[in-house]
CSV table of C-alpha atoms and ligand atoms in Angstrom, one decimal:
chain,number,residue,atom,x,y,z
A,1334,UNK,CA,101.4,181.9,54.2
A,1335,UNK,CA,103.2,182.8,51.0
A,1336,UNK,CA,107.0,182.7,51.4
A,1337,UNK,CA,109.7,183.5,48.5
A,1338,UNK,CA,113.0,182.1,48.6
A,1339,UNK,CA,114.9,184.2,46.5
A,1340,UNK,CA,118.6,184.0,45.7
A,1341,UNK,CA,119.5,180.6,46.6
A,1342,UNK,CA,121.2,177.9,44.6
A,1343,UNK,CA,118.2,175.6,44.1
A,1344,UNK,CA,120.1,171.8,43.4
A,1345,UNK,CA,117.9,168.5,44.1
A,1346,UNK,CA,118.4,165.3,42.2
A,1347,UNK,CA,116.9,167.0,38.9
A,1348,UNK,CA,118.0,170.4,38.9
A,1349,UNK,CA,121.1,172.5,39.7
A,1350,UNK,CA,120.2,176.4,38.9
A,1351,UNK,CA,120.1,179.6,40.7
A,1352,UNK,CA,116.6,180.8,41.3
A,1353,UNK,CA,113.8,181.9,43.5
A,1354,UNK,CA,111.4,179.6,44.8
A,1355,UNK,CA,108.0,180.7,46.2
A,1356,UNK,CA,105.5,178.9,48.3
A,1357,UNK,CA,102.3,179.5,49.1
A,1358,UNK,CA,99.0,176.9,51.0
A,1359,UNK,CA,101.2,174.1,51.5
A,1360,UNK,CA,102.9,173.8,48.1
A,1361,UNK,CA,105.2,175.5,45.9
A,1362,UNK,CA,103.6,177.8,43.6
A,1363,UNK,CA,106.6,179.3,41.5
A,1364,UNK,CA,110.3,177.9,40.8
A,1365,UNK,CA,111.6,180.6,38.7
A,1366,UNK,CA,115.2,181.6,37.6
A,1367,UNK,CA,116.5,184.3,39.2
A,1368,UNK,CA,114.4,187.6,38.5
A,1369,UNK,CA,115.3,191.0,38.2
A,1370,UNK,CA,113.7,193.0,40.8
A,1371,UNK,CA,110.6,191.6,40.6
A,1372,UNK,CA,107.8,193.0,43.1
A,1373,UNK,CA,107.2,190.4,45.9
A,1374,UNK,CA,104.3,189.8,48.6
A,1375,UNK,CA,104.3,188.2,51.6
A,1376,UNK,CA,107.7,187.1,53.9
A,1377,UNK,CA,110.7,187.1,51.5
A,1378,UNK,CA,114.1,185.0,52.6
A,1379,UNK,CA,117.2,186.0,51.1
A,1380,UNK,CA,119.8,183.2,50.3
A,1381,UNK,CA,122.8,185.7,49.6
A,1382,UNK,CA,123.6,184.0,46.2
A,1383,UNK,CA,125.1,181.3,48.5
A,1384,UNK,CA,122.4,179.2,50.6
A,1385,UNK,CA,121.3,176.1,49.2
A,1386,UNK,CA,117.8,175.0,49.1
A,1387,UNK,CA,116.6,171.7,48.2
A,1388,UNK,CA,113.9,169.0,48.9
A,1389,UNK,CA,113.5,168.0,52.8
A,1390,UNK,CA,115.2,164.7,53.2
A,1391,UNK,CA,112.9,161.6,53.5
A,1392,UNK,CA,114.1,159.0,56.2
A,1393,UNK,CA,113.2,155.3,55.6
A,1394,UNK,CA,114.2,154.2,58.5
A,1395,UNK,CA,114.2,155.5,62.1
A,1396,UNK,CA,112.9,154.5,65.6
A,1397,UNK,CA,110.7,156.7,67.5
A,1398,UNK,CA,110.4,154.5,70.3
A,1399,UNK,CA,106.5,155.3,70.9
A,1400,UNK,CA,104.8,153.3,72.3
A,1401,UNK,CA,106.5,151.9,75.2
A,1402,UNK,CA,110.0,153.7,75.4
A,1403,UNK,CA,109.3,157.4,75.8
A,1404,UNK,CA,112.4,157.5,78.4
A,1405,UNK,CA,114.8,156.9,74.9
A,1406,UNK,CA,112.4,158.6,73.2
A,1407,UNK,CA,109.4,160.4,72.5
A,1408,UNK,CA,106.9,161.4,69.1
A,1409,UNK,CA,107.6,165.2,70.1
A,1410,UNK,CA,111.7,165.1,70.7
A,1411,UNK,CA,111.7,162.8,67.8
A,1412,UNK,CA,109.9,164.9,65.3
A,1413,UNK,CA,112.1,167.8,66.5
A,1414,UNK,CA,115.1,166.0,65.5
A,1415,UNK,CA,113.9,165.3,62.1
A,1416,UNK,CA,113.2,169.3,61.8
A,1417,UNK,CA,116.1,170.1,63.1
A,1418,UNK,CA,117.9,167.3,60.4
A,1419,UNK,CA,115.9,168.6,57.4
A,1420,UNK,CA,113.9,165.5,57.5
A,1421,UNK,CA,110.0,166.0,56.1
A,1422,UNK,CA,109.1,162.6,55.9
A,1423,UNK,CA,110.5,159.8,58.0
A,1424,UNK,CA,109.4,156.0,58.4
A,1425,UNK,CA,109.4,154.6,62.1
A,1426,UNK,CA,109.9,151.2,63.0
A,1427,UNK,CA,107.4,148.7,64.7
A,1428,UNK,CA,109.9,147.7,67.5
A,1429,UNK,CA,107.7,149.3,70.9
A,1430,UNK,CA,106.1,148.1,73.5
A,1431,UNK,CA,103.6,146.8,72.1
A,1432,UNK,CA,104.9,146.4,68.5
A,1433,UNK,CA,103.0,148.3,66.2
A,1434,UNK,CA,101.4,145.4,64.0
A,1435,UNK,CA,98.2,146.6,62.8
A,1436,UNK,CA,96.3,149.5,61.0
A,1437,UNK,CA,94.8,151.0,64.3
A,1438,UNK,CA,97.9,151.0,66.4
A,1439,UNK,CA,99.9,153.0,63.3
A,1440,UNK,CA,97.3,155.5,62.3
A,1441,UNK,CA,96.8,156.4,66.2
A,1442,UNK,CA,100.9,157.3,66.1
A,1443,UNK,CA,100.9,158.5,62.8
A,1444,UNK,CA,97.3,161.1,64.2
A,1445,UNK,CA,99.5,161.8,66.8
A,1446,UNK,CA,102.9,162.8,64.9
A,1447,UNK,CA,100.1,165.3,62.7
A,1448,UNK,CA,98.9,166.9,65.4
A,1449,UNK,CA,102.5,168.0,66.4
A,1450,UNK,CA,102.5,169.0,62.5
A,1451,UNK,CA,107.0,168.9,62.6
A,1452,UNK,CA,107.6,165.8,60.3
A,1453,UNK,CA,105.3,163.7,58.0
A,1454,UNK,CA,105.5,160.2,59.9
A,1455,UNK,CA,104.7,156.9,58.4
A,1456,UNK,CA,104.8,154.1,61.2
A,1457,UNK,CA,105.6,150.7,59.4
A,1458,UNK,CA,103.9,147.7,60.5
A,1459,UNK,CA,105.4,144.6,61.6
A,1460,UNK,CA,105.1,141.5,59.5
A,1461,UNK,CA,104.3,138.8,62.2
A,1462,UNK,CA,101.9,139.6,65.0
A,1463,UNK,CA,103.7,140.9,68.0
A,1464,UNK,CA,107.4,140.8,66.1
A,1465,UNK,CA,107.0,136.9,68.2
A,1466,UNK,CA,107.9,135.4,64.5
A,1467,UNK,CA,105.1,132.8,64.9
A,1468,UNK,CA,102.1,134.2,62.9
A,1469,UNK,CA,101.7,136.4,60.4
A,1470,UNK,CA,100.8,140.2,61.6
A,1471,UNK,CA,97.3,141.0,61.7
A,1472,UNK,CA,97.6,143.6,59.3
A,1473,UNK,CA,99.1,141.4,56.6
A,1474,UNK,CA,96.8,138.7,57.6
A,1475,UNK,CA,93.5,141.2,56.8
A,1476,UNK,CA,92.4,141.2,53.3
A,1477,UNK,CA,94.0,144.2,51.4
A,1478,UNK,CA,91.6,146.6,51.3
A,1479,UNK,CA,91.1,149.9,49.6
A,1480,UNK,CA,89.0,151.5,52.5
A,1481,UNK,CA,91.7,151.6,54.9
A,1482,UNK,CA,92.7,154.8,57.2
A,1483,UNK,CA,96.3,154.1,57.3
A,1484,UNK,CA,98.0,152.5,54.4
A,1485,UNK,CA,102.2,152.0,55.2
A,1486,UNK,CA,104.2,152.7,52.6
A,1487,UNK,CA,107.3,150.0,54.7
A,1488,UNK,CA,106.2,147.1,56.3
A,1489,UNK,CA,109.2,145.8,58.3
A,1490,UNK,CA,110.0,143.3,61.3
A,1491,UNK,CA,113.4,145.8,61.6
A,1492,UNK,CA,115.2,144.7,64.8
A,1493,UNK,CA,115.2,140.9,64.2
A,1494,UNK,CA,115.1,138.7,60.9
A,1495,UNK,CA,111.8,136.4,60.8
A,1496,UNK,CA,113.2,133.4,61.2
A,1497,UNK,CA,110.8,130.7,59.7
A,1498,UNK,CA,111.6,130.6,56.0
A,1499,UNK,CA,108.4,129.6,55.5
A,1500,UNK,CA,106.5,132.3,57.6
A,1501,UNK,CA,108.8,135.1,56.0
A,1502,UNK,CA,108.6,134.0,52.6
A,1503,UNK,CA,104.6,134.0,52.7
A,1504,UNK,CA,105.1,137.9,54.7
A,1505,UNK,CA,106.8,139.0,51.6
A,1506,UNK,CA,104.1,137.6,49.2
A,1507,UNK,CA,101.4,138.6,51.0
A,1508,UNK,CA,103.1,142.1,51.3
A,1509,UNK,CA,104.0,142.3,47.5
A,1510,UNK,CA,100.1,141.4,46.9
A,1511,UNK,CA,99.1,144.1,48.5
A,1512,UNK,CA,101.7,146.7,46.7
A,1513,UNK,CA,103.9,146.8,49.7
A,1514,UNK,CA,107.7,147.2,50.1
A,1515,UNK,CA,109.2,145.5,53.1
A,1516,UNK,CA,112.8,146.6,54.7
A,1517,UNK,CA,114.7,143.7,55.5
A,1518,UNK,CA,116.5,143.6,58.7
A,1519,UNK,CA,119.4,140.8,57.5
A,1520,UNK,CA,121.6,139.3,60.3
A,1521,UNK,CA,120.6,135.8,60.7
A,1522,UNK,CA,123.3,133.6,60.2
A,1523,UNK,CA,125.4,137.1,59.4
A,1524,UNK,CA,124.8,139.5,56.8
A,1525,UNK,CA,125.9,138.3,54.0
A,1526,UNK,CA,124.1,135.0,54.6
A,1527,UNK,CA,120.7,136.9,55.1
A,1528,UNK,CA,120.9,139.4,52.6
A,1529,UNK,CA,121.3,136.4,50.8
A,1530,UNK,CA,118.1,134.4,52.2
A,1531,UNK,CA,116.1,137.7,51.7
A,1532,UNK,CA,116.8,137.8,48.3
A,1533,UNK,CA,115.9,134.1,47.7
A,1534,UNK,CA,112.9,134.1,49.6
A,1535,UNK,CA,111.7,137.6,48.0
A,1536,UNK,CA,112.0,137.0,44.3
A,1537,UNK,CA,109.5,138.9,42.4
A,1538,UNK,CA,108.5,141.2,45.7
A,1539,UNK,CA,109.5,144.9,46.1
A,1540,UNK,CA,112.4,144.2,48.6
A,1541,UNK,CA,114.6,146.7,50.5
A,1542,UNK,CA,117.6,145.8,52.6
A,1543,UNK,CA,117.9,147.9,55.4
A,1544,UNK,CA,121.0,149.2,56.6
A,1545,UNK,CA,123.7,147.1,54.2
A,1546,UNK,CA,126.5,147.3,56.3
A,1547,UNK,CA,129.1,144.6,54.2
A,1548,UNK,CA,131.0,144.7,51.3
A,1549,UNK,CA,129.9,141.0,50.4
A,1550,UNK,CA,126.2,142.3,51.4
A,1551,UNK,CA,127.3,145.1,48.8
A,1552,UNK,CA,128.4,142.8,46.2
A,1553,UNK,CA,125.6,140.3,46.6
A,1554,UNK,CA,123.2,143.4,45.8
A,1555,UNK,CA,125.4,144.4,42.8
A,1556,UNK,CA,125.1,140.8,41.3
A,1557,UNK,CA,121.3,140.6,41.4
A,1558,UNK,CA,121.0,144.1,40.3
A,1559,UNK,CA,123.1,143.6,36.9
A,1560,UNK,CA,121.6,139.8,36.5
A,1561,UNK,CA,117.4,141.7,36.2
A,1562,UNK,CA,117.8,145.2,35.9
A,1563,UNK,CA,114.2,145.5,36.4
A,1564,UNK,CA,114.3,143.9,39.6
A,1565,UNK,CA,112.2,145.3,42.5
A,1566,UNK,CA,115.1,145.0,44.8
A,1567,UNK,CA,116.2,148.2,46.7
A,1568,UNK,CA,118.9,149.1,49.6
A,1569,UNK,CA,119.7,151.7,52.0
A,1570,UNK,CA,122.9,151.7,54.3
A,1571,UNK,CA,123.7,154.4,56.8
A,1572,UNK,CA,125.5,158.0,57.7
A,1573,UNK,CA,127.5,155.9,60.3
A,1574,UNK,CA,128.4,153.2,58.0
A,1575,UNK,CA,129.6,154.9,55.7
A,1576,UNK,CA,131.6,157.4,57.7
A,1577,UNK,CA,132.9,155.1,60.3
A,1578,UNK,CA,134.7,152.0,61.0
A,1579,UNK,CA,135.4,149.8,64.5
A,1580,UNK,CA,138.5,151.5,65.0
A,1581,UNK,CA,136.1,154.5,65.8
A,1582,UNK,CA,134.2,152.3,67.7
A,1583,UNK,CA,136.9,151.0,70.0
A,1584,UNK,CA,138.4,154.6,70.4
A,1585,UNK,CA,135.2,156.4,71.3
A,1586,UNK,CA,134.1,156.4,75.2
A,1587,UNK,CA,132.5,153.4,76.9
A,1588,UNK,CA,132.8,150.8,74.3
A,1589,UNK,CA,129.3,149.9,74.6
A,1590,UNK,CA,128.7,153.4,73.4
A,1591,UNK,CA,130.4,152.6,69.7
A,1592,UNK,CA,127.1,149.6,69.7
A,1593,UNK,CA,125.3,149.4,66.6
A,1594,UNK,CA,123.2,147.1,64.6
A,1595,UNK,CA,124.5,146.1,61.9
A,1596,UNK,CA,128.4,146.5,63.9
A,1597,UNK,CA,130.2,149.3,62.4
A,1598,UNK,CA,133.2,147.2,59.8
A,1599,UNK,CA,136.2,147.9,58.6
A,1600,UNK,CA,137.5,150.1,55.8
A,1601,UNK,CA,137.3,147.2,53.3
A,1602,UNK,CA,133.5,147.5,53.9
A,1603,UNK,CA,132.9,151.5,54.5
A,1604,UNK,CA,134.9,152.1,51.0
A,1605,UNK,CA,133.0,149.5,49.3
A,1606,UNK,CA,129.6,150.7,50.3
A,1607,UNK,CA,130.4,154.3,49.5
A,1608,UNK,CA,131.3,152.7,45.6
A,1609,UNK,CA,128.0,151.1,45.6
A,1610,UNK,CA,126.2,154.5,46.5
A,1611,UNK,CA,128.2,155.9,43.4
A,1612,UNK,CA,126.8,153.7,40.9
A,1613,UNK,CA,123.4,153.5,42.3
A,1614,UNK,CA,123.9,149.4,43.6
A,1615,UNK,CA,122.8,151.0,46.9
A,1616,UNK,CA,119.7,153.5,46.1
A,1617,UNK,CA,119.1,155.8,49.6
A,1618,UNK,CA,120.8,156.6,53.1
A,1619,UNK,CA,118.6,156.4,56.1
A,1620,UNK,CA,119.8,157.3,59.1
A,1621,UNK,CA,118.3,154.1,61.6
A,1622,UNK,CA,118.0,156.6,64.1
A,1623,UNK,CA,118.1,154.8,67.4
A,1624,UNK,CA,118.0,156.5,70.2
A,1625,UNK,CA,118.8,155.4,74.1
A,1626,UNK,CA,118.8,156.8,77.2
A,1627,UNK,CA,122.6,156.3,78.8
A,1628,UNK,CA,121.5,153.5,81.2
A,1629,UNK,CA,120.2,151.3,78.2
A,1630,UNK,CA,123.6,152.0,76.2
A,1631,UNK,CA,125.7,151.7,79.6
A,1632,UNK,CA,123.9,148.2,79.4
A,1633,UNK,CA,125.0,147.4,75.8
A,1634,UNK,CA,121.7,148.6,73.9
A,1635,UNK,CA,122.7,149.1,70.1
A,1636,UNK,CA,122.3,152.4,68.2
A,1637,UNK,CA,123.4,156.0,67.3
A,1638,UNK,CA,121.1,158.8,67.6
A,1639,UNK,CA,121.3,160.0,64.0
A,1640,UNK,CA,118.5,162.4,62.3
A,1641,UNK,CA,120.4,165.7,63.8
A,1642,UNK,CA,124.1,164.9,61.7
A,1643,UNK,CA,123.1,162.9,59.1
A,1644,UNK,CA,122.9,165.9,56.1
A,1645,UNK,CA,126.5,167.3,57.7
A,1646,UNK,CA,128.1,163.7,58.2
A,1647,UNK,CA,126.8,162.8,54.5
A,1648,UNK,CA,127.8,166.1,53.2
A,1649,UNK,CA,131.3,166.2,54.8
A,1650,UNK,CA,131.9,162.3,54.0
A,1651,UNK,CA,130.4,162.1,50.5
A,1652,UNK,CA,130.8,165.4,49.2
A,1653,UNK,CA,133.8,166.7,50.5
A,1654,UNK,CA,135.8,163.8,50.6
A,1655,UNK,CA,134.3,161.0,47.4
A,1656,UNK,CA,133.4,163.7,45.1
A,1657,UNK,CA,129.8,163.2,45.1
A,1658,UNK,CA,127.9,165.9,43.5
A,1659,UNK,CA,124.9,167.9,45.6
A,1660,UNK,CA,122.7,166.3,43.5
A,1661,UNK,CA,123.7,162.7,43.8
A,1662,UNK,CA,123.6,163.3,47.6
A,1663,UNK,CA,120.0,164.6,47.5
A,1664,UNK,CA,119.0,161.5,45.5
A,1665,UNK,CA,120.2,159.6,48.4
A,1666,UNK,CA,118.8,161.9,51.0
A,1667,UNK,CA,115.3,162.7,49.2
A,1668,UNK,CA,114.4,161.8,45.7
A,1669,UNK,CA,115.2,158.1,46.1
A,1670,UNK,CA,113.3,157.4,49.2
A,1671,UNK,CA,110.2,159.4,48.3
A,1672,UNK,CA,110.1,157.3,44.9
A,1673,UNK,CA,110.4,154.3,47.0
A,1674,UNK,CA,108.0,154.7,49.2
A,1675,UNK,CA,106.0,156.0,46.4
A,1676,UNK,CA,105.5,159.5,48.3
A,1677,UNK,CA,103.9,161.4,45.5
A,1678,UNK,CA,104.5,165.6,45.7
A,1679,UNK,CA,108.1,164.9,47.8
A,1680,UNK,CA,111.7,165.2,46.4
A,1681,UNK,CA,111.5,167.4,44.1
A,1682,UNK,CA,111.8,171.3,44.4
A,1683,UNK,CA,108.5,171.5,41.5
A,1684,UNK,CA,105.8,173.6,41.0
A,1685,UNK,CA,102.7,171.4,42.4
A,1686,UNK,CA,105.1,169.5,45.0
A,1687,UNK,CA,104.4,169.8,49.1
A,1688,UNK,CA,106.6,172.8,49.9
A,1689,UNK,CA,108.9,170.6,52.4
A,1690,UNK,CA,112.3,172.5,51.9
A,1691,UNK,CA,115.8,172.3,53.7
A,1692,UNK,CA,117.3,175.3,53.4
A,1693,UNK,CA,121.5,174.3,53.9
A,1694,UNK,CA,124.5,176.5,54.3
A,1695,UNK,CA,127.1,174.1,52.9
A,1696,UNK,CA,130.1,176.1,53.2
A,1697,UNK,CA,130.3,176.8,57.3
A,1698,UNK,CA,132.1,174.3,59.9
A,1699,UNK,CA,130.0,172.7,62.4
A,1700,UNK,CA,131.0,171.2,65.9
A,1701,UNK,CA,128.9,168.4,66.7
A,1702,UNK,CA,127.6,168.2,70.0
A,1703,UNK,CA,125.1,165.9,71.1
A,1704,UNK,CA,124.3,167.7,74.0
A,1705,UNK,CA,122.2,170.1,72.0
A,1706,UNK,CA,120.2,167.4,70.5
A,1707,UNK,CA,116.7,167.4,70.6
A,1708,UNK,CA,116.3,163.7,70.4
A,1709,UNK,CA,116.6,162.2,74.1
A,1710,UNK,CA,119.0,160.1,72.7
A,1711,UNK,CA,122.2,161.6,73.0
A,1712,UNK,CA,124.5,158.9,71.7
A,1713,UNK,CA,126.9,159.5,68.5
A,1714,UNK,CA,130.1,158.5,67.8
A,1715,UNK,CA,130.4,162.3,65.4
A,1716,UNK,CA,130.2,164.4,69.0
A,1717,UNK,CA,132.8,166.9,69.3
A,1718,UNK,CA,133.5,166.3,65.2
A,1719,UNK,CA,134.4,169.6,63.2
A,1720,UNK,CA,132.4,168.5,60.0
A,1721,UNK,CA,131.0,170.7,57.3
A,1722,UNK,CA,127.4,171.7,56.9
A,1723,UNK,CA,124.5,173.0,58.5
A,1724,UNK,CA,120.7,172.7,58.1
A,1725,UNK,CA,119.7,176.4,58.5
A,1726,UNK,CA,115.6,176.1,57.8
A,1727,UNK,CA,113.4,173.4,57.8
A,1728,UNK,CA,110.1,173.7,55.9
A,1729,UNK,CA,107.4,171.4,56.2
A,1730,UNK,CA,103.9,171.6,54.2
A,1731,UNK,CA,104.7,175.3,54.0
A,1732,UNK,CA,105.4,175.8,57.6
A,1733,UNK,CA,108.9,176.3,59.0
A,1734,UNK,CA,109.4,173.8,62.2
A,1735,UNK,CA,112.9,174.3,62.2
A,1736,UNK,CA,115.0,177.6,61.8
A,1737,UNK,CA,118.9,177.7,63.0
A,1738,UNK,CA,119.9,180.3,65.7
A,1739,UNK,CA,122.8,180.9,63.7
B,553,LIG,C1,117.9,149.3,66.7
B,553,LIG,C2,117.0,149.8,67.9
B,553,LIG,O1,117.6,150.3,68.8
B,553,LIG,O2,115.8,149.8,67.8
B,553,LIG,N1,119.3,149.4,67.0
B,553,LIG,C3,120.2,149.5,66.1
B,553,LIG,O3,121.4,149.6,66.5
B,553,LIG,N2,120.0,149.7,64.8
B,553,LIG,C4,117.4,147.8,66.6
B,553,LIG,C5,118.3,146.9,65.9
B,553,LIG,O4,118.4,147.0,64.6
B,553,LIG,O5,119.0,146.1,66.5
């Protein structure tokens, strides 16, 4: 169907312009400065001079708990969440019942996740067979092969380190042979410490250290970026870590409730990652949506439900309070991941690119309330928060899956 935005401010990590965009069969067909009144077919939205519309946001890093955990969460609640969050793309980790550490197991989820046409998913595969950190997965232990069904653009053991030095350093080589990145999940021995190991251990492979919690993690990544600039070496940290410390933690409900992996720090650390965002020493945000039913948390179970408030938490923390330009967020939120994960068509608002568009209203309040989420995971610690910012339309593949009742 061929819809034209017209009137919006049109800002992604390239351009900042007002303008009309159109799209039309599942990609955008015109990006044109603002028009006089220029005859238009088909459905026309109207963004007042004042909505923002830029590239859906691409998640690296999220759990969708399928197989095995449909009580936290299922492919269908989870997708919805990423509409409702703006997200068009999102990577899920290999930490169900079974782990997902093979070709077959991921294409059957990603087929499924398709067919329910909300979200483009890309299950990662685990890099030793079963996550048990004895033998290499079977998909990395297959030959690399260009007739495959399901190639992943992560492959990640996210939840636990691999502990053998010897089995994780061959993972990353044999990963890196076949043109793979792998998220690092770095907490053995602390973070610092494994951020350390991974980078050791993963010289010359594309690296990416999942949610970098530290300042020392921070600074370790800042040293090895400015020592080869043309390293391969990549980092994401999170909407919560950036926006909270332990003292919210400790203050918020059951105090198994402020749980996460990595631990929320303190201000030392949540300043220090928010200066290596500036200056591009950490390249993306991903949200490491993990959601639990209120049993599992009651029990100590670590994670925030996060793809519904990351755009309004990142908005309200980054650009309302560090003075981060639209545009720098959206690299964070959109054009950096897709690059990374080497999603061609995605991050851009560009003639020829999937039409996957957020539609944002980034001067109203909004009242966080978790109860309203459509992830089955209702635990945050940004419920009942007044932030700024709302996802208003969600567009994937030229399709709206997510429109705002208000
Ligand atoms: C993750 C989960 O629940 O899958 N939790 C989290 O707090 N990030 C796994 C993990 O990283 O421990």
């Amino acid at each position: 169907m061929k819809i034209t935005f017209r009137n919006f401010r049109i800002t992604d990590a390239f351009t900042d312009t007002m303008g009309s965009v159109t799209v039309n069969g599942g990609r955008i067909v015109d990006v044109s400065p603002e028009s006089e009144a220029r005859p238009i077919d088909g459905l026309v939205f109207d963004g007042g001079g004042r909505l923002v519309l830029t590239s859906g946001f691409v998640d690296m890093h999220a759990h969708f708990r399928e197989p095995g955990f449909s009580e936290k969460e299922t492919l269908e609640s989870a997708s919805l969440a990423a509409a409702r969050g703006g997200y068009t793309s999102v990577v899920c980790m290999a930490n169900t019942k079974p782990p997902v550490d093979n070709e077959a197991a991921a294409y059957s989820i990603k087929r499924r996740a398709d067919t329910l046409g909300l979200t483009r998913l890309y299950p990662a595969i685990s890099l030793t067979e079963g996550m048990n950190g004895k033998k290499l997965s079977p998909y990395l232990e297959a030959e690399p092969s260009a007739a495959r069904a399901y190639s992943p653009p992560l492959l990640s053991e996210d939840g636990k380190d691999v502990e053998d030095d010897g089995l994780f350093s061959a993972a990353l080589r044999r990963a890196a042979e076949g043109g793979h990145t792998v998220s690092c999940h770095c907490d053995l021995g602390g973070e610092d410490a494994a951020v350390d190991r991974a980078l050791r251990l993963g010289a010359g492979c594309r690296v990416h250290i999942a949610h970098v919690s530290t300042k020392g993690a921070a600074e370790l990544l800042r040293h090895h970026k400015k020592r080869d600039p043309r390293t391969l070496l990549t980092a994401e940290t999170t909407p919560h870590h950036i926006a909270l410390t332990c003292r919210d933690a400790a203050t918020s409900g059951p105090e198994t409730f402020g749980k996460v992996a990595p631990p929320l720090r303190g201000e030392e650390d949540r300043l220090a990652l928010i200066e290596a965002l500036k200056d591009g020493v950490i390249d993306v945000i991903a949200t490491d949506h993990a959601p639990h039913t209120t049993e599992d948390k009651l029990n100590g179970a670590p994670g925030f439900s996060g793809l519904e408030t990351a755009f309004t938490v990142c908005y309200s923390t980054l650009v309302k309070r560090h003075n981060f330009s639209p545009q720098k967020l959206f690299s964070l939120l959109s054009a950096a991941p897709a690059r990374i994960l080497g999603l061609s068509g995605h991050g851009a608002i560009a003639a020829g690119n999937n039409a996957d568009i957020v539609i944002l209203d980034t001067e109203c309040e909004t009242l966080i309330d978790s109860a309203m989420f459509a992830s089955r995971g209702k635990n945050t610690l940004f419920s009942g928060r007044k932030l700024y910012g709302a996802v208003v339309l969600t567009l994937c593949g030229g399709r709206v899956v997510y429109q705002s009742p208000f």
